[in-house]
Short mmCIF file of C-alpha atoms in Angstrom, two decimals:
data_model
loop_
_atom_site.label_atom_id
_atom_site.label_comp_id
_atom_site.label_asym_id
_atom_site.label_seq_id
_atom_site.Cartn_x
_atom_site.Cartn_y
_atom_site.Cartn_z
CA UNK J 1 32.54 -28.76 -108.03
CA UNK J 2 32.26 -26.06 -106.32
CA UNK J 3 34.09 -22.70 -107.75
CA UNK J 4 34.96 -21.45 -104.68
CA UNK J 5 35.88 -23.00 -101.84
CA UNK J 6 37.09 -22.65 -97.53
CA UNK J 7 40.91 -21.36 -97.42
CA UNK J 8 40.46 -19.67 -100.69
CA UNK J 9 42.02 -16.24 -101.22
CA UNK J 10 39.37 -13.85 -102.75
CA UNK J 11 39.41 -10.20 -103.50
CA UNK J 12 36.26 -8.39 -103.26
CA UNK J 13 34.66 -6.39 -107.24
CA UNK J 14 31.51 -5.20 -105.39
CA UNK J 15 30.46 -3.32 -103.13
CA UNK J 16 31.59 -1.80 -100.14
CA UNK J 17 34.64 -3.86 -99.06
CA UNK J 18 35.68 -3.08 -103.01
CA UNK J 19 39.15 -3.77 -103.30
CA UNK J 20 39.59 -6.54 -100.28
CA UNK J 21 40.50 -9.50 -100.12
CA UNK J 22 39.51 -11.71 -97.51
CA UNK J 23 39.75 -15.77 -97.07
CA UNK J 24 36.70 -17.75 -97.25
CA UNK J 25 36.14 -19.26 -94.19
CA UNK J 26 32.61 -20.58 -95.26
CA UNK J 27 30.21 -21.44 -98.04
CA UNK J 28 26.50 -21.11 -97.37
CA UNK J 29 23.84 -22.97 -99.68
CA UNK J 30 25.93 -22.41 -102.65
CA UNK J 31 25.41 -18.55 -103.16
CA UNK J 32 27.32 -17.24 -100.90
CA UNK J 33 30.27 -17.10 -98.52
CA UNK J 34 31.79 -15.75 -95.68
CA UNK J 35 35.42 -14.04 -95.95
CA UNK J 36 37.80 -12.67 -93.57
CA UNK J 37 37.32 -9.31 -92.69
CA UNK J 38 34.73 -8.49 -94.91
CA UNK J 39 31.02 -7.19 -94.92
CA UNK J 40 32.01 -6.46 -90.90
CA UNK J 41 28.27 -5.44 -89.37
CA UNK J 42 27.81 -4.60 -85.36
CA UNK J 43 25.02 -6.79 -83.99
CA UNK J 44 23.72 -6.37 -81.09
CA UNK J 45 23.53 -9.61 -78.65
CA UNK J 46 22.81 -10.81 -75.65
CA UNK J 47 23.70 -12.29 -72.47
CA UNK J 48 23.67 -15.73 -72.63
CA UNK J 49 24.92 -17.75 -69.27
CA UNK J 50 24.46 -20.85 -70.19
CA UNK J 51 27.05 -20.65 -72.62
CA UNK J 52 28.99 -17.51 -70.85
CA UNK J 53 28.46 -15.11 -73.71
CA UNK J 54 28.51 -11.88 -72.25
CA UNK J 55 26.27 -9.75 -74.24
CA UNK J 56 26.87 -6.29 -75.39
CA UNK J 57 27.76 -4.87 -79.27
CA UNK J 58 29.95 -7.50 -81.24
CA UNK J 59 31.50 -6.90 -85.15
CA UNK J 60 31.04 -10.01 -87.34
CA UNK J 61 30.83 -11.24 -90.47
CA UNK J 62 28.06 -11.27 -92.72
CA UNK J 63 27.31 -13.38 -96.15
CA UNK J 64 28.60 -11.91 -99.54
CA UNK J 65 26.92 -12.97 -102.22
CA UNK J 66 29.43 -15.04 -104.85
CA UNK J 67 28.66 -13.00 -107.96
CA UNK J 68 31.01 -10.02 -105.44
CA UNK J 69 33.88 -12.08 -105.44
CA UNK J 70 36.43 -12.99 -107.77
CA UNK J 71 39.57 -15.76 -106.20
CA UNK J 72 43.30 -14.16 -106.45
CA UNK J 73 45.95 -15.34 -108.63
CA UNK J 74 48.89 -14.48 -106.41
CA UNK J 75 51.20 -15.00 -109.57
CA UNK J 76 49.29 -11.61 -111.58
CA UNK J 77 48.47 -10.39 -108.36
CA UNK J 78 44.72 -9.95 -109.93
CA UNK J 79 41.68 -11.41 -109.55
CA UNK J 80 40.55 -14.25 -111.79
CA UNK J 81 38.40 -16.61 -112.63
CA UNK J 82 37.94 -20.50 -112.06
CA UNK J 83 37.11 -22.95 -114.35
CA UNK J 84 38.22 -26.96 -114.50
CA UNK J 85 39.90 -29.66 -116.52
CA UNK J 86 40.88 -33.32 -116.11
CA UNK J 87 44.00 -34.16 -114.61
CA UNK J 88 46.55 -37.46 -115.75
CA UNK J 89 44.67 -38.79 -112.73
CA UNK J 90 40.89 -38.15 -114.58
CA UNK J 91 40.62 -36.10 -112.15
CA UNK J 92 38.59 -32.91 -112.25
CA UNK J 93 40.40 -30.45 -110.51
CA UNK J 94 40.13 -26.09 -110.74
CA UNK J 95 42.51 -24.06 -112.33
CA UNK J 96 42.79 -19.86 -113.48
CA UNK J 97 41.61 -18.97 -116.55
CA UNK J 98 43.79 -16.56 -117.27
CA UNK J 99 47.53 -18.76 -117.07
CA UNK J 100 45.13 -22.40 -117.06
CA UNK J 101 47.77 -22.99 -113.94
CA UNK J 102 46.53 -25.51 -110.84
CA UNK J 103 44.90 -23.59 -108.27
CA UNK J 104 46.26 -25.44 -105.23
CA UNK J 105 44.09 -25.98 -102.30
#
């Protein structure tokens, strides 16, 4: 079970976008995440008439390492760590380490 998943709200704790918040759009190779609006780069794109894409300079999100992000806890308004425990139905669930509250996802 992964600590961070698609749809989680995260805060950046290191790098050029430190302090910004975003939503995880995609998890790549278990070590990298694509976060909405974070780690934006300019990319030169060639036109492709078969796909209907025009050429030019586009902005896109690039992957960021999972060690540079932390899950955002809306109750405490701070970053938090993720832990695991088993609920009453004997299913493994994610919790916030600081409060023990369940992470909804």
